[in-house]
């Protein structure tokens, strides 16, 4: 199956980013819950422990196999139900993520932006976000997120994201 990549290079005040957009025929509060409540996150990407009111949570991905180490995600900005910004650093780099939601005429638009810490990672993280966001779409539409196969995204989308990588670095 060929899945068309959707990420785009997006300069932001916070720094250059790769941005991904998904739309949902769902109220903004429902989409917000799907990206901020641990039990709802667990349906498509992972779960967290801890109290977000403390300014951080321990997040564990649940579609990456069994040996996943929890990561501390600092909550940098939280303006329900419109904006969530979280950040962590792990063995793969710094993950500075911004989720923005807007709603119009019964359609909620989600934009996920990853601020680029290391442009060389885009060829891998881009397909990963496509995969996870399509799992979110499945979770919110009642489909089975586990039916989505990562092999449909990676390595098939790597060349597309290398193009974005070249935009970021000014390469050809």
PDB file of C-alpha atoms in Angstrom:
ATOM      1  CA  UNK A   1       0.000   0.000   0.000  1.00  0.00           C
ATOM      2  CA  UNK A   2       1.323   3.463  -0.887  1.00  0.00           C
ATOM      3  CA  UNK A   3       0.534   6.214   1.589  1.00  0.00           C
ATOM      4  CA  UNK A   4       1.170   9.781   0.508  1.00  0.00           C
ATOM      5  CA  UNK A   5       3.295  11.739   2.986  1.00  0.00           C
ATOM      6  CA  UNK A   6       1.807  15.003   4.236  1.00  0.00           C
ATOM      7  CA  UNK A   7       4.524  16.672   6.319  1.00  0.00           C
ATOM      8  CA  UNK A   8       5.797  20.080   5.326  1.00  0.00           C
ATOM      9  CA  UNK A   9       8.702  22.315   6.251  1.00  0.00           C
ATOM     10  CA  UNK A  10       7.319  25.180   8.335  1.00  0.00           C
ATOM     11  CA  UNK A  11       9.334  28.064   9.768  1.00  0.00           C
ATOM     12  CA  UNK A  12       7.915  29.035  13.169  1.00  0.00           C
ATOM     13  CA  UNK A  13       8.796  31.541  15.874  1.00  0.00           C
ATOM     14  CA  UNK A  14      10.014  28.589  17.987  1.00  0.00           C
ATOM     15  CA  UNK A  15      12.294  27.391  15.194  1.00  0.00           C
ATOM     16  CA  UNK A  16      12.081  25.503  11.918  1.00  0.00           C
ATOM     17  CA  UNK A  17       9.622  22.633  12.080  1.00  0.00           C
ATOM     18  CA  UNK A  18       8.111  19.749  10.210  1.00  0.00           C
ATOM     19  CA  UNK A  19       4.338  20.103  10.440  1.00  0.00           C
ATOM     20  CA  UNK A  20       1.623  17.508   9.941  1.00  0.00           C
ATOM     21  CA  UNK A  21      -2.101  18.244   9.599  1.00  0.00           C
ATOM     22  CA  UNK A  22      -5.072  15.975  10.154  1.00  0.00           C
ATOM     23  CA  UNK A  23      -8.782  16.873  10.174  1.00  0.00           C
ATOM     24  CA  UNK A  24     -11.553  15.221  12.120  1.00  0.00           C
ATOM     25  CA  UNK A  25     -15.303  15.405  11.998  1.00  0.00           C
ATOM     26  CA  UNK A  26     -15.298  15.632  15.770  1.00  0.00           C
ATOM     27  CA  UNK A  27     -15.603  18.324  18.426  1.00  0.00           C
ATOM     28  CA  UNK A  28     -12.360  20.002  19.455  1.00  0.00           C
ATOM     29  CA  UNK A  29     -12.779  18.713  23.031  1.00  0.00           C
ATOM     30  CA  UNK A  30     -12.839  15.117  21.785  1.00  0.00           C
ATOM     31  CA  UNK A  31      -9.653  15.561  19.757  1.00  0.00           C
ATOM     32  CA  UNK A  32      -8.022  17.396  22.692  1.00  0.00           C
ATOM     33  CA  UNK A  33      -8.859  14.462  24.962  1.00  0.00           C
ATOM     34  CA  UNK A  34      -7.326  12.044  22.434  1.00  0.00           C
ATOM     35  CA  UNK A  35      -3.988  13.863  22.659  1.00  0.00           C
ATOM     36  CA  UNK A  36      -3.959  14.751  26.373  1.00  0.00           C
ATOM     37  CA  UNK A  37      -5.661  11.960  28.332  1.00  0.00           C
ATOM     38  CA  UNK A  38      -3.502   8.933  29.087  1.00  0.00           C
ATOM     39  CA  UNK A  39      -6.169   6.308  28.367  1.00  0.00           C
ATOM     40  CA  UNK A  40      -7.038   8.003  25.052  1.00  0.00           C
ATOM     41  CA  UNK A  41      -3.356   8.367  24.067  1.00  0.00           C
ATOM     42  CA  UNK A  42      -2.881   4.663  24.753  1.00  0.00           C
ATOM     43  CA  UNK A  43      -5.260   3.856  21.897  1.00  0.00           C
ATOM     44  CA  UNK A  44      -2.832   5.189  19.296  1.00  0.00           C
ATOM     45  CA  UNK A  45       0.660   6.029  20.615  1.00  0.00           C
ATOM     46  CA  UNK A  46       1.340   5.485  24.311  1.00  0.00           C
ATOM     47  CA  UNK A  47       0.393   6.425  27.851  1.00  0.00           C
ATOM     48  CA  UNK A  48       1.686   8.616  30.616  1.00  0.00           C
ATOM     49  CA  UNK A  49       1.968   8.368  34.360  1.00  0.00           C
ATOM     50  CA  UNK A  50       2.208  11.249  36.761  1.00  0.00           C
ATOM     51  CA  UNK A  51       0.238  14.425  37.263  1.00  0.00           C
ATOM     52  CA  UNK A  52       0.413  16.913  34.376  1.00  0.00           C
ATOM     53  CA  UNK A  53      -0.274  19.673  36.915  1.00  0.00           C
ATOM     54  CA  UNK A  54       3.332  19.150  38.100  1.00  0.00           C
ATOM     55  CA  UNK A  55       4.553  20.322  34.687  1.00  0.00           C
ATOM     56  CA  UNK A  56       5.768  16.950  33.431  1.00  0.00           C
ATOM     57  CA  UNK A  57       4.720  13.331  32.911  1.00  0.00           C
ATOM     58  CA  UNK A  58       6.509  10.046  32.259  1.00  0.00           C
ATOM     59  CA  UNK A  59       5.454   8.929  28.775  1.00  0.00           C
ATOM     60  CA  UNK A  60       5.773   5.369  27.446  1.00  0.00           C
ATOM     61  CA  UNK A  61       5.164   4.540  23.804  1.00  0.00           C
ATOM     62  CA  UNK A  62       3.131   1.362  23.364  1.00  0.00           C
ATOM     63  CA  UNK A  63       3.469   0.589  19.648  1.00  0.00           C
ATOM     64  CA  UNK A  64       7.261   0.306  19.661  1.00  0.00           C
ATOM     65  CA  UNK A  65       7.680  -3.192  21.082  1.00  0.00           C
ATOM     66  CA  UNK A  66       8.132  -4.352  24.653  1.00  0.00           C
ATOM     67  CA  UNK A  67      11.435  -2.774  25.709  1.00  0.00           C
ATOM     68  CA  UNK A  68      10.400   0.872  25.680  1.00  0.00           C
ATOM     69  CA  UNK A  69      11.809   3.098  28.393  1.00  0.00           C
ATOM     70  CA  UNK A  70       9.529   5.842  29.712  1.00  0.00           C
ATOM     71  CA  UNK A  71      10.673   9.388  28.956  1.00  0.00           C
ATOM     72  CA  UNK A  72      10.037  12.502  30.992  1.00  0.00           C
ATOM     73  CA  UNK A  73       8.098  15.011  28.913  1.00  0.00           C
ATOM     74  CA  UNK A  74       8.080  18.552  30.237  1.00  0.00           C
ATOM     75  CA  UNK A  75       4.865  20.407  29.580  1.00  0.00           C
ATOM     76  CA  UNK A  76       6.013  23.759  28.218  1.00  0.00           C
ATOM     77  CA  UNK A  77       2.608  25.158  27.278  1.00  0.00           C
ATOM     78  CA  UNK A  78      -0.933  23.939  27.836  1.00  0.00           C
ATOM     79  CA  UNK A  79      -3.940  25.981  26.748  1.00  0.00           C
ATOM     80  CA  UNK A  80      -6.914  23.589  26.579  1.00  0.00           C
ATOM     81  CA  UNK A  81      -8.330  22.779  24.092  1.00  0.00           C
ATOM     82  CA  UNK A  82      -6.118  24.672  21.651  1.00  0.00           C
ATOM     83  CA  UNK A  83      -2.368  24.293  22.307  1.00  0.00           C
ATOM     84  CA  UNK A  84      -0.071  21.744  23.925  1.00  0.00           C
ATOM     85  CA  UNK A  85       3.713  21.959  23.789  1.00  0.00           C
ATOM     86  CA  UNK A  86       5.876  19.219  25.291  1.00  0.00           C
ATOM     87  CA  UNK A  87       9.612  18.588  25.225  1.00  0.00           C
ATOM     88  CA  UNK A  88      11.979  15.764  26.070  1.00  0.00           C
ATOM     89  CA  UNK A  89      15.496  14.675  25.265  1.00  0.00           C
ATOM     90  CA  UNK A  90      16.386  11.020  24.789  1.00  0.00           C
ATOM     91  CA  UNK A  91      18.918   8.872  22.956  1.00  0.00           C
ATOM     92  CA  UNK A  92      17.428  10.017  19.632  1.00  0.00           C
ATOM     93  CA  UNK A  93      17.631  13.758  20.289  1.00  0.00           C
ATOM     94  CA  UNK A  94      15.336  16.501  21.515  1.00  0.00           C
ATOM     95  CA  UNK A  95      11.629  16.150  20.866  1.00  0.00           C
ATOM     96  CA  UNK A  96       9.989  19.574  20.931  1.00  0.00           C
ATOM     97  CA  UNK A  97       6.379  19.006  19.916  1.00  0.00           C
ATOM     98  CA  UNK A  98       3.539  21.468  19.499  1.00  0.00           C
ATOM     99  CA  UNK A  99      -0.057  20.341  18.995  1.00  0.00           C
ATOM    100  CA  UNK A 100      -2.474  23.028  17.851  1.00  0.00           C
ATOM    101  CA  UNK A 101      -6.210  22.512  17.421  1.00  0.00           C
ATOM    102  CA  UNK A 102      -8.869  24.644  15.775  1.00  0.00           C
ATOM    103  CA  UNK A 103     -12.525  23.943  15.050  1.00  0.00           C
ATOM    104  CA  UNK A 104     -14.838  25.292  12.354  1.00  0.00           C
ATOM    105  CA  UNK A 105     -18.156  23.993  11.062  1.00  0.00           C
ATOM    106  CA  UNK A 106     -17.925  20.704  12.973  1.00  0.00           C
ATOM    107  CA  UNK A 107     -14.398  19.922  11.750  1.00  0.00           C
ATOM    108  CA  UNK A 108     -11.401  19.991  14.067  1.00  0.00           C
ATOM    109  CA  UNK A 109      -7.993  20.531  12.527  1.00  0.00           C
ATOM    110  CA  UNK A 110      -4.952  19.199  14.362  1.00  0.00           C
ATOM    111  CA  UNK A 111      -1.496  20.463  13.461  1.00  0.00           C
ATOM    112  CA  UNK A 112       1.463  18.658  14.997  1.00  0.00           C
ATOM    113  CA  UNK A 113       4.753  20.509  14.621  1.00  0.00           C
ATOM    114  CA  UNK A 114       8.088  19.040  15.583  1.00  0.00           C
ATOM    115  CA  UNK A 115      10.702  21.723  16.065  1.00  0.00           C
ATOM    116  CA  UNK A 116      13.802  20.499  14.273  1.00  0.00           C
ATOM    117  CA  UNK A 117      16.695  19.778  16.597  1.00  0.00           C
ATOM    118  CA  UNK A 118      18.728  17.717  14.135  1.00  0.00           C
ATOM    119  CA  UNK A 119      17.769  17.836  10.450  1.00  0.00           C
ATOM    120  CA  UNK A 120      19.350  14.439   9.784  1.00  0.00           C
ATOM    121  CA  UNK A 121      16.578  12.759  11.782  1.00  0.00           C
ATOM    122  CA  UNK A 122      13.725  14.044   9.593  1.00  0.00           C
ATOM    123  CA  UNK A 123      13.926  11.106   7.167  1.00  0.00           C
ATOM    124  CA  UNK A 124      13.060   8.808  10.089  1.00  0.00           C
ATOM    125  CA  UNK A 125      10.795  10.950  12.272  1.00  0.00           C
ATOM    126  CA  UNK A 126       8.624  12.141   9.365  1.00  0.00           C
ATOM    127  CA  UNK A 127       7.380   8.655   8.441  1.00  0.00           C
ATOM    128  CA  UNK A 128       6.977   7.918  12.156  1.00  0.00           C
ATOM    129  CA  UNK A 129       4.660  10.878  12.696  1.00  0.00           C
ATOM    130  CA  UNK A 130       2.648   9.966   9.599  1.00  0.00           C
ATOM    131  CA  UNK A 131       2.189   6.483  11.046  1.00  0.00           C
ATOM    132  CA  UNK A 132       1.186   7.673  14.513  1.00  0.00           C
ATOM    133  CA  UNK A 133      -1.147  10.384  13.282  1.00  0.00           C
ATOM    134  CA  UNK A 134      -2.906   7.893  11.024  1.00  0.00           C
ATOM    135  CA  UNK A 135      -3.285   5.683  14.115  1.00  0.00           C
ATOM    136  CA  UNK A 136      -4.888   8.700  15.836  1.00  0.00           C
ATOM    137  CA  UNK A 137      -7.279   9.083  12.896  1.00  0.00           C
ATOM    138  CA  UNK A 138      -8.175   5.406  13.245  1.00  0.00           C
ATOM    139  CA  UNK A 139      -8.725   5.739  16.997  1.00  0.00           C
ATOM    140  CA  UNK A 140     -11.004   8.743  16.569  1.00  0.00           C
ATOM    141  CA  UNK A 141     -13.032   7.227  13.743  1.00  0.00           C
ATOM    142  CA  UNK A 142     -13.589   3.867  15.416  1.00  0.00           C
ATOM    143  CA  UNK A 143     -11.181   1.950  13.188  1.00  0.00           C
ATOM    144  CA  UNK A 144      -8.469  -0.333  14.545  1.00  0.00           C
ATOM    145  CA  UNK A 145      -5.139   1.515  14.980  1.00  0.00           C
ATOM    146  CA  UNK A 146      -3.280  -1.808  15.123  1.00  0.00           C
ATOM    147  CA  UNK A 147      -4.361  -2.484  11.527  1.00  0.00           C
ATOM    148  CA  UNK A 148      -2.042   0.325  10.401  1.00  0.00           C
ATOM    149  CA  UNK A 149       1.321  -1.098   9.365  1.00  0.00           C
ATOM    150  CA  UNK A 150       4.500   0.922   9.946  1.00  0.00           C
ATOM    151  CA  UNK A 151       6.075  -0.801   6.937  1.00  0.00           C
ATOM    152  CA  UNK A 152       3.650   1.158   4.729  1.00  0.00           C
ATOM    153  CA  UNK A 153       5.399   4.356   5.896  1.00  0.00           C
ATOM    154  CA  UNK A 154       8.990   3.406   6.459  1.00  0.00           C
ATOM    155  CA  UNK A 155      11.187   3.231   4.449  1.00  0.00           C
ATOM    156  CA  UNK A 156       8.746   4.194   1.651  1.00  0.00           C
ATOM    157  CA  UNK A 157       8.490   7.833   2.779  1.00  0.00           C
ATOM    158  CA  UNK A 158      12.168   8.385   3.551  1.00  0.00           C
ATOM    159  CA  UNK A 159      12.994  10.054   0.237  1.00  0.00           C
ATOM    160  CA  UNK A 160      10.119  12.529   0.627  1.00  0.00           C
ATOM    161  CA  UNK A 161      11.407  13.493   4.065  1.00  0.00           C
ATOM    162  CA  UNK A 162      14.986  13.718   2.788  1.00  0.00           C
ATOM    163  CA  UNK A 163      13.614  16.469   0.546  1.00  0.00           C
ATOM    164  CA  UNK A 164      12.371  18.351   3.615  1.00  0.00           C
ATOM    165  CA  UNK A 165      15.725  17.696   5.266  1.00  0.00           C
ATOM    166  CA  UNK A 166      17.388  19.405   2.278  1.00  0.00           C
ATOM    167  CA  UNK A 167      15.015  22.381   2.635  1.00  0.00           C
ATOM    168  CA  UNK A 168      16.053  22.755   6.280  1.00  0.00           C
ATOM    169  CA  UNK A 169      19.771  22.507   5.617  1.00  0.00           C
ATOM    170  CA  UNK A 170      19.757  24.447   2.347  1.00  0.00           C
ATOM    171  CA  UNK A 171      21.088  21.400   0.494  1.00  0.00           C
ATOM    172  CA  UNK A 172      20.082  20.261  -2.961  1.00  0.00           C
TER     173      UNK A 172
END
